[in-house]
mmCIF file of C-alpha atoms and ligand atoms in Angstrom:
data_model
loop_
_atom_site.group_PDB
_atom_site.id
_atom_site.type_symbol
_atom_site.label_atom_id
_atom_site.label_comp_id
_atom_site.label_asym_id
_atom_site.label_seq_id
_atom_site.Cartn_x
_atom_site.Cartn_y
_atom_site.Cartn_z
ATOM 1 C CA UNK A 1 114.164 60.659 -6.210
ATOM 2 C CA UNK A 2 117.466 59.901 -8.468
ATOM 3 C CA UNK A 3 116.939 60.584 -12.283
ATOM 4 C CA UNK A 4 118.385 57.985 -13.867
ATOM 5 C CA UNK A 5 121.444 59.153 -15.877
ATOM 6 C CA UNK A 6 123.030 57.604 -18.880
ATOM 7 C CA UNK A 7 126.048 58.820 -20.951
ATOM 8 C CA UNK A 8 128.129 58.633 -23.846
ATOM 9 C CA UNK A 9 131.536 58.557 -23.582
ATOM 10 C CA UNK A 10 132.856 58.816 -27.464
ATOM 11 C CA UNK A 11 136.488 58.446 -26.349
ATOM 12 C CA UNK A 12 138.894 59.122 -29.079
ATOM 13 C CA UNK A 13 136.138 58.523 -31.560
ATOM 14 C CA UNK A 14 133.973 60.400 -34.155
ATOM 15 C CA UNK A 15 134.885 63.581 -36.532
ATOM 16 C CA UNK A 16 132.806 66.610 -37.021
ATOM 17 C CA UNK A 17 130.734 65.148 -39.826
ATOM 18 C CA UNK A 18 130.370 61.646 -37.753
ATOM 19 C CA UNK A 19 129.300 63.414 -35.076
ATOM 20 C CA UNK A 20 126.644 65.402 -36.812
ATOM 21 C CA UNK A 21 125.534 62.324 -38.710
ATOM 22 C CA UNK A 22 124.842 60.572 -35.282
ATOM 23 C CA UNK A 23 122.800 63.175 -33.694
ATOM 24 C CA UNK A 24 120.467 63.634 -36.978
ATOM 25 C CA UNK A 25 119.931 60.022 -36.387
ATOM 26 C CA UNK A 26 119.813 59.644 -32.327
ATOM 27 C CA UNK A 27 117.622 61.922 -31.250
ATOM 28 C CA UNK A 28 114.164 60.985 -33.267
ATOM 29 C CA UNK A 29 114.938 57.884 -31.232
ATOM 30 C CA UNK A 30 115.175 59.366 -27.717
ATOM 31 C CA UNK A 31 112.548 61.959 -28.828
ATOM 32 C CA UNK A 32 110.272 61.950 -25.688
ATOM 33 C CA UNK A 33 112.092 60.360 -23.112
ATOM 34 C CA UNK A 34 111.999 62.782 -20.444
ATOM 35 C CA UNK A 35 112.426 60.335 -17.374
ATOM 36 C CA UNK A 36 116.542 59.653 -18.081
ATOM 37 C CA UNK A 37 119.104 62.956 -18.359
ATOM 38 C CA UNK A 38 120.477 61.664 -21.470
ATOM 39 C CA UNK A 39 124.665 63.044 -22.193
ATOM 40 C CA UNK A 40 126.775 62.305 -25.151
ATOM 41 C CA UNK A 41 130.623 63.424 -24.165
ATOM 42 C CA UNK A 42 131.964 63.552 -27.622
ATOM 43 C CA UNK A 43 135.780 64.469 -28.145
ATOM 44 C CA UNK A 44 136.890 67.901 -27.783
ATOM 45 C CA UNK A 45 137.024 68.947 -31.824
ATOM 46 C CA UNK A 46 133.220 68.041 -31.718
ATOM 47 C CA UNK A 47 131.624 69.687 -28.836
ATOM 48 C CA UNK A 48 130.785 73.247 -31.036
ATOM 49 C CA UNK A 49 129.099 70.704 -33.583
ATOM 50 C CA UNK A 50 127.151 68.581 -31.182
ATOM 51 C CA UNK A 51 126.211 71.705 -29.597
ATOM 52 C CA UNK A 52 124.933 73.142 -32.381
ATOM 53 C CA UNK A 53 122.886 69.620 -33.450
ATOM 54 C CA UNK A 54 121.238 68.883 -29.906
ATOM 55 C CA UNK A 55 119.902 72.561 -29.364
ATOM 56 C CA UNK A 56 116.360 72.667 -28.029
ATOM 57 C CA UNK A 57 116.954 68.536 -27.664
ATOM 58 C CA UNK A 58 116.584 66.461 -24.853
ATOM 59 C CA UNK A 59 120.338 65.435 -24.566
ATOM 60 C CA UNK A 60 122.706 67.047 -22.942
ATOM 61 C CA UNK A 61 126.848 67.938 -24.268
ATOM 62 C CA UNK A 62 129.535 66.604 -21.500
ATOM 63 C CA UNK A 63 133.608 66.855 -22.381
ATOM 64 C CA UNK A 64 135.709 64.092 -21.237
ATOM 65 C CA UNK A 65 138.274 66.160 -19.451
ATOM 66 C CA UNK A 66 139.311 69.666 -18.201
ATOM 67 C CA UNK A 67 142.278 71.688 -17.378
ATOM 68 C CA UNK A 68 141.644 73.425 -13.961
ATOM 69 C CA UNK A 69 143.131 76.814 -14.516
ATOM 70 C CA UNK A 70 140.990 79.785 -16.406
ATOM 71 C CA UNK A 71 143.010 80.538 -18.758
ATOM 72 C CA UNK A 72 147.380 80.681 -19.933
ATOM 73 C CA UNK A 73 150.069 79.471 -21.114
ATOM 74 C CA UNK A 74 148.824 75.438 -20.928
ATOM 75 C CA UNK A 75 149.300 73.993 -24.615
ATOM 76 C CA UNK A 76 147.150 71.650 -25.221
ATOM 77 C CA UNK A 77 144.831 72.166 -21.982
ATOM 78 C CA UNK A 78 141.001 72.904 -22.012
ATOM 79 C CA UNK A 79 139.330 75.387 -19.348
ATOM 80 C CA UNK A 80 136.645 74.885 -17.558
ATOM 81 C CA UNK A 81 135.349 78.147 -18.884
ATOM 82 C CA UNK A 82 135.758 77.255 -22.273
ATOM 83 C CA UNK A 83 133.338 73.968 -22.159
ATOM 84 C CA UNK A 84 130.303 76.304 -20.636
ATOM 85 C CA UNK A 85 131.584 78.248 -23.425
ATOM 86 C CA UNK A 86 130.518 75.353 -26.153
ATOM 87 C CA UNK A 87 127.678 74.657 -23.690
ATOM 88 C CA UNK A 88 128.720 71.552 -21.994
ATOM 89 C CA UNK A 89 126.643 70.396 -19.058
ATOM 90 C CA UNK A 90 128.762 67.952 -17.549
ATOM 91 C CA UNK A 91 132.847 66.880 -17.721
ATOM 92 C CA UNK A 92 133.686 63.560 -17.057
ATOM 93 C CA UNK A 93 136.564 63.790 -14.472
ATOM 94 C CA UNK A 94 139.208 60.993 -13.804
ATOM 95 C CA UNK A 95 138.574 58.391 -16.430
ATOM 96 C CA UNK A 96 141.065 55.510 -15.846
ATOM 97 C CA UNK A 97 142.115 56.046 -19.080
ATOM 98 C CA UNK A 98 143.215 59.209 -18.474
ATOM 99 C CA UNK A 99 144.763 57.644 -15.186
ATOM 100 C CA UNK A 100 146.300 55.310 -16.528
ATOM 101 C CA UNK A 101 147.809 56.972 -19.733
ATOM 102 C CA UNK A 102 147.804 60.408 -18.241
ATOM 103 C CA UNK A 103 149.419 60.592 -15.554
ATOM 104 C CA UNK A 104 146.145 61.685 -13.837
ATOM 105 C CA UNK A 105 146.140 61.392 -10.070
ATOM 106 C CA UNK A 106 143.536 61.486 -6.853
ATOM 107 C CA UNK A 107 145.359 65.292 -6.706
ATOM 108 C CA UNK A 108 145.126 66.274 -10.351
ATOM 109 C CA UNK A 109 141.322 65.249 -10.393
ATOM 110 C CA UNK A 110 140.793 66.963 -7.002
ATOM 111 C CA UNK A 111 142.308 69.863 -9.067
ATOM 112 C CA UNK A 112 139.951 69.556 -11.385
ATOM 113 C CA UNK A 113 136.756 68.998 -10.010
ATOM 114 C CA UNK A 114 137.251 72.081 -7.912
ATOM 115 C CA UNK A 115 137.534 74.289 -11.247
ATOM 116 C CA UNK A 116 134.864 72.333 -12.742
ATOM 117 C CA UNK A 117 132.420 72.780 -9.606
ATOM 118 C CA UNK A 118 133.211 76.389 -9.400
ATOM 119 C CA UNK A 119 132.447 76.894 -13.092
ATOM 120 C CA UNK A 120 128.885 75.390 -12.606
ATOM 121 C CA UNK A 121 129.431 72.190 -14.445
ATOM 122 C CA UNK A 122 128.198 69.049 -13.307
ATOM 123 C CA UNK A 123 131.333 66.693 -13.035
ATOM 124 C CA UNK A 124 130.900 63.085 -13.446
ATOM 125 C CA UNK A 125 134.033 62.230 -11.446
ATOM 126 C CA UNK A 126 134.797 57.939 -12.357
ATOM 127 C CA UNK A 127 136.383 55.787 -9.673
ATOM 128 C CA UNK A 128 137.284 51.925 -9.764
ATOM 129 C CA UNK A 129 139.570 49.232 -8.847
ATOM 130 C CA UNK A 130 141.637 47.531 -11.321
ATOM 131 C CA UNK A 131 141.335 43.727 -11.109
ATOM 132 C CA UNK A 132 144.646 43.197 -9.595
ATOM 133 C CA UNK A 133 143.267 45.181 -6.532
ATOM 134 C CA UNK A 134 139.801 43.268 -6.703
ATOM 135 C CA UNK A 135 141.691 39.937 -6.199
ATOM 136 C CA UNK A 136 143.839 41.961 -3.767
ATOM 137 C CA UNK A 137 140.424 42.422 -1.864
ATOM 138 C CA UNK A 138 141.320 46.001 -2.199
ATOM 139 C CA UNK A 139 138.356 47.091 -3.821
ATOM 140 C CA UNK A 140 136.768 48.884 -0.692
ATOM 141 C CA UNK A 141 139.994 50.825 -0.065
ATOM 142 C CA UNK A 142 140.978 51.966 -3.426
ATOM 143 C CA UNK A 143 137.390 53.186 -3.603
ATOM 144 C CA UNK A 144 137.446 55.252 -0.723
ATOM 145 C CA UNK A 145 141.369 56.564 -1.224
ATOM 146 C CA UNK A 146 140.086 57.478 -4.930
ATOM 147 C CA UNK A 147 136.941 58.738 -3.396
ATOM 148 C CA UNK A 148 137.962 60.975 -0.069
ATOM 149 C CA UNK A 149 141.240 62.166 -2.373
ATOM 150 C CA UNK A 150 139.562 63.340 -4.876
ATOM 151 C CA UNK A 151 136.458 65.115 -3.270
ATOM 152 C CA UNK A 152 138.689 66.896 -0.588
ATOM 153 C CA UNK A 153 137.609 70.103 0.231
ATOM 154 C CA UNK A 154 135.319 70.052 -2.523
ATOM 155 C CA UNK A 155 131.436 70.677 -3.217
ATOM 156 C CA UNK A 156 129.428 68.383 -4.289
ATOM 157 C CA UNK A 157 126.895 70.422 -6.383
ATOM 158 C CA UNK A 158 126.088 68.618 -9.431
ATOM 159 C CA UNK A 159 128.623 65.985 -8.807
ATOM 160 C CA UNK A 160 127.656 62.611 -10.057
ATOM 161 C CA UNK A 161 129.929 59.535 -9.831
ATOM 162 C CA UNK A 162 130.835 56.601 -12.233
ATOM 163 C CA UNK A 163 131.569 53.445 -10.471
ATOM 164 C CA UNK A 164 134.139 51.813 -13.197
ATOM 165 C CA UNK A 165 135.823 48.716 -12.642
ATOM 166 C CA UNK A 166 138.404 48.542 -14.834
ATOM 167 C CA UNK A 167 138.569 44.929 -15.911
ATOM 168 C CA UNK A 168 135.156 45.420 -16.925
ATOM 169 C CA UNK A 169 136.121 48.441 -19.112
ATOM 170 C CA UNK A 170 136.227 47.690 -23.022
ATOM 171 C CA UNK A 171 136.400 43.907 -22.013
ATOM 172 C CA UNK A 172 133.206 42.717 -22.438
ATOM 173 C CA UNK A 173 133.379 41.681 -18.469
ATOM 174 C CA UNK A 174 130.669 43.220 -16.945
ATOM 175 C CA UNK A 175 130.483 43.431 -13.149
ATOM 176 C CA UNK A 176 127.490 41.418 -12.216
ATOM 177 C CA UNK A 177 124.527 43.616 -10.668
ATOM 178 C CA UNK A 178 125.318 42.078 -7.272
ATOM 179 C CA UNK A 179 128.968 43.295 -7.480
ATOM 180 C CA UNK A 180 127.735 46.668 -8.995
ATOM 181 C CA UNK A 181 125.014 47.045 -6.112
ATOM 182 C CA UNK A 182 128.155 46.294 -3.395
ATOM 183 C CA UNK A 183 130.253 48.908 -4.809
ATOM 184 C CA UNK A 184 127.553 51.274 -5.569
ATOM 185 C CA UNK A 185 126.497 50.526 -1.885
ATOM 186 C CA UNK A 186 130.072 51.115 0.086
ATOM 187 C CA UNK A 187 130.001 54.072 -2.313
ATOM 188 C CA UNK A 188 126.987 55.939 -1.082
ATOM 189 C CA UNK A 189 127.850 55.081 2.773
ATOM 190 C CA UNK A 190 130.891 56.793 1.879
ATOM 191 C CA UNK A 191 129.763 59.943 0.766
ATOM 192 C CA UNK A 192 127.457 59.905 3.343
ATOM 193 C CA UNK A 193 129.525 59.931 5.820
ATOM 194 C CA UNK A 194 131.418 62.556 4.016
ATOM 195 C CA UNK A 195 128.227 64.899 3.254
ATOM 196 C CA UNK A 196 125.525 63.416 5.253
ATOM 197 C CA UNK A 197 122.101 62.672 3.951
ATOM 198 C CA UNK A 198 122.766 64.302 0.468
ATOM 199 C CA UNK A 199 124.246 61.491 -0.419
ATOM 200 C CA UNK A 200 120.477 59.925 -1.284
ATOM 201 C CA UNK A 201 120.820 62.609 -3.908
ATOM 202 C CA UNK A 202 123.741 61.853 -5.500
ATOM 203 C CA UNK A 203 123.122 59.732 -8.476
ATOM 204 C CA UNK A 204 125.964 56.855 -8.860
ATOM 205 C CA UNK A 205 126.487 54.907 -12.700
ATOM 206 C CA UNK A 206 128.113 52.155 -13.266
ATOM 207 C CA UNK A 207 130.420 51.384 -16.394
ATOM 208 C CA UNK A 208 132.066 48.920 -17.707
ATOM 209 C CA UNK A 209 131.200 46.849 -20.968
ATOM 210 C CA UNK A 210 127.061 48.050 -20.597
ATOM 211 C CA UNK A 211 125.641 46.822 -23.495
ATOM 212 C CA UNK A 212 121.184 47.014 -24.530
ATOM 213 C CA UNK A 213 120.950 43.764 -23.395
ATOM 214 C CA UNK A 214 122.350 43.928 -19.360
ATOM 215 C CA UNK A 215 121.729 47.507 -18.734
ATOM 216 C CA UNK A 216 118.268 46.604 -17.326
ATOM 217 C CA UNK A 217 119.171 44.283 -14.696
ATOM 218 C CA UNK A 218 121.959 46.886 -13.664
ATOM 219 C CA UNK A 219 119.267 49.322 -13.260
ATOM 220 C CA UNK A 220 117.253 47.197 -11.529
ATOM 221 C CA UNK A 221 119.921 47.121 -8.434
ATOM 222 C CA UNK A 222 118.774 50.093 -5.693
ATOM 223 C CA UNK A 223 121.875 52.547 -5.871
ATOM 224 C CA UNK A 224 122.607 52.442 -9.832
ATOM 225 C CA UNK A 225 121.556 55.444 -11.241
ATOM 226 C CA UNK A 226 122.802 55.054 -14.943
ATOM 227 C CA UNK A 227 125.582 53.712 -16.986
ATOM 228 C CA UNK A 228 128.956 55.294 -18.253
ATOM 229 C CA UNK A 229 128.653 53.598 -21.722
ATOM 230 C CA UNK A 230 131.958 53.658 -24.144
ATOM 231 C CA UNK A 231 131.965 50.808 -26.834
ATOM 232 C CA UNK A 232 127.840 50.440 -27.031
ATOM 233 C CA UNK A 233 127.641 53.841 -27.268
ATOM 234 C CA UNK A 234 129.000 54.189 -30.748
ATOM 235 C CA UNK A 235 126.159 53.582 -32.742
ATOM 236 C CA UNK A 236 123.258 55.356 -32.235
ATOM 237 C CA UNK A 237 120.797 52.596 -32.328
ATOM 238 C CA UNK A 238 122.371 49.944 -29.459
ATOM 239 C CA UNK A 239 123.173 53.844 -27.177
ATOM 240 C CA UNK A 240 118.976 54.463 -27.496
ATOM 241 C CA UNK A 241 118.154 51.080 -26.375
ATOM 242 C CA UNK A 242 120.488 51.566 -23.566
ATOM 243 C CA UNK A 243 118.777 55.068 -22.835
ATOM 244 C CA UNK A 244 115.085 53.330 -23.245
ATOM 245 C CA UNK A 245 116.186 50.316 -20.738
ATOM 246 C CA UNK A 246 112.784 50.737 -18.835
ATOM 247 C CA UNK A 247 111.074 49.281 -21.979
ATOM 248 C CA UNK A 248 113.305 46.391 -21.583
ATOM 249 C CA UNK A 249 112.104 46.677 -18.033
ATOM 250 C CA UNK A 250 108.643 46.249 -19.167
ATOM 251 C CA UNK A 251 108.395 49.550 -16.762
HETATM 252 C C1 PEP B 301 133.957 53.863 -20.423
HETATM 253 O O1 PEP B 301 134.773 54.237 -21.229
HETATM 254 O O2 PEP B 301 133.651 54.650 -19.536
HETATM 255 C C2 PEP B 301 133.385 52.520 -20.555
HETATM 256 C C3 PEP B 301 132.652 52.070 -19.591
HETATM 257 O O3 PEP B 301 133.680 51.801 -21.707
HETATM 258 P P1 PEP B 301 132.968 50.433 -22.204
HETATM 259 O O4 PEP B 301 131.475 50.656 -22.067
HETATM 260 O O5 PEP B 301 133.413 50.270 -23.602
HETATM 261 O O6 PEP B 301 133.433 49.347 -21.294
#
């Protein structure tokens, strides 16, 4: 069975005392829910604060990037080391945001995974087509270059991924569950045929414009394990209703 999975992803948003205000008031709302892995990936300046402020909680730290090497002369770069080090959980790995205004490649994040893997984080490693390749009916292919580039030679312990499609990131588009289910689909045959049957573990999210009131239907779709949530994720209240979706579920 796949634990349903649902993160944060801050972005570039949030100081230290924003961050610290959100938590106080998150987590009596998510107090008992035990059934979802709950992860807030707040910007780098706020892990030590969010660490501090979810101890003993039921939610979970994750960065939204990493540097691969240990430690040197990298200005500007984060180590693997040093998130366990503010007790992150998980890094999110290949954001199209950080390939698209990065630089960031299938060989960069293959980079980085490896470190992060090695390191004992759990990597939630985001894939997805932009819509010029959808129209392209490219989708499948940029999936599985994304996919098979950056997993090469790599574990998979603790890897989860995050089926993105761009056009439906910060939009407002939201892939519809039948498109989410297709992707999530070709996904998991992919990986299986890369790792064989531990793909069933592997839990897959979608993101892309999730929002309280479609994350239920998304859930509802057999190989969605979660949500990558950015925008609806900035206020405490709408990023708990996300997390509680099976009330919405009536389940
Ligand atoms: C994201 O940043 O991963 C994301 C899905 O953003 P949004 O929910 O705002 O589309």
């Amino acid at each position: 069975m796949r634990i349903p999975l649902i993160a944060a992803n801050w972005k570039m948003h949030m100081t230290t005392a924003e961050t610290r205000e959100y938590i106080t008031e998150f987590l009596p709302l998510v107090e008992g829910v035990n059934d979802v892995e709950i992860v807030l990936a707040p910007p780098f300046t706020s892990l030590a604060v969010a660490a501090k402020f979810l101890k003993g909680s039921n939610v979970k730290l994750a960065a939204q990037n990493v540097f691969w090497e240990e430690k040197g002369a990298y200005t500007g770069e984060i180590s693997p080391q040093m998130l366990k080090d503010v007790e992150c959980s998980y890094v999110i790995i290949g954001h199209s945001e950080r390939r698209q205004y990065f630089g960031e490649t299938d060989e960069t994040v293959n980079k980085k995974i490896g470190a992060a893997v090695a390191t004992g984080l759990g990597v939630i490693f985001c894939i997805g087509e932009t819509l010029e390749e959808r129209e392209a009916g490219k989708t499948f292919d940029v999936l599985k270059k994304q996919l098979t580039g950056g997993l090469r030679d790599r574990k998979i312990d603790g890897l989860v991924i995050a089926y993105e499609p761009v056009w439906a990131i910060g939009t407002g588009k939201t892939a519809t569950p039948e498109q989410a289910q297709e992707a999530h689909e070709f996904i998991r045959n992919e990986l299986r045929s890369l790792y064989g049957d531990v793909s069933e573990s592997i839990r897959i999210l979608y993101g892309g414009s999730v929002k309280p009131e479609n994350i239920a239907t998304l859930m509802a779709q057999r190989d969605v394990d979660g949500g990558l949530v950015g925008g609806a994720s900035l206020k405490p209240d709408s990023f708990s209703r996300i997390v509680k979706f099976k009330e919405t579920q009536g389940g």
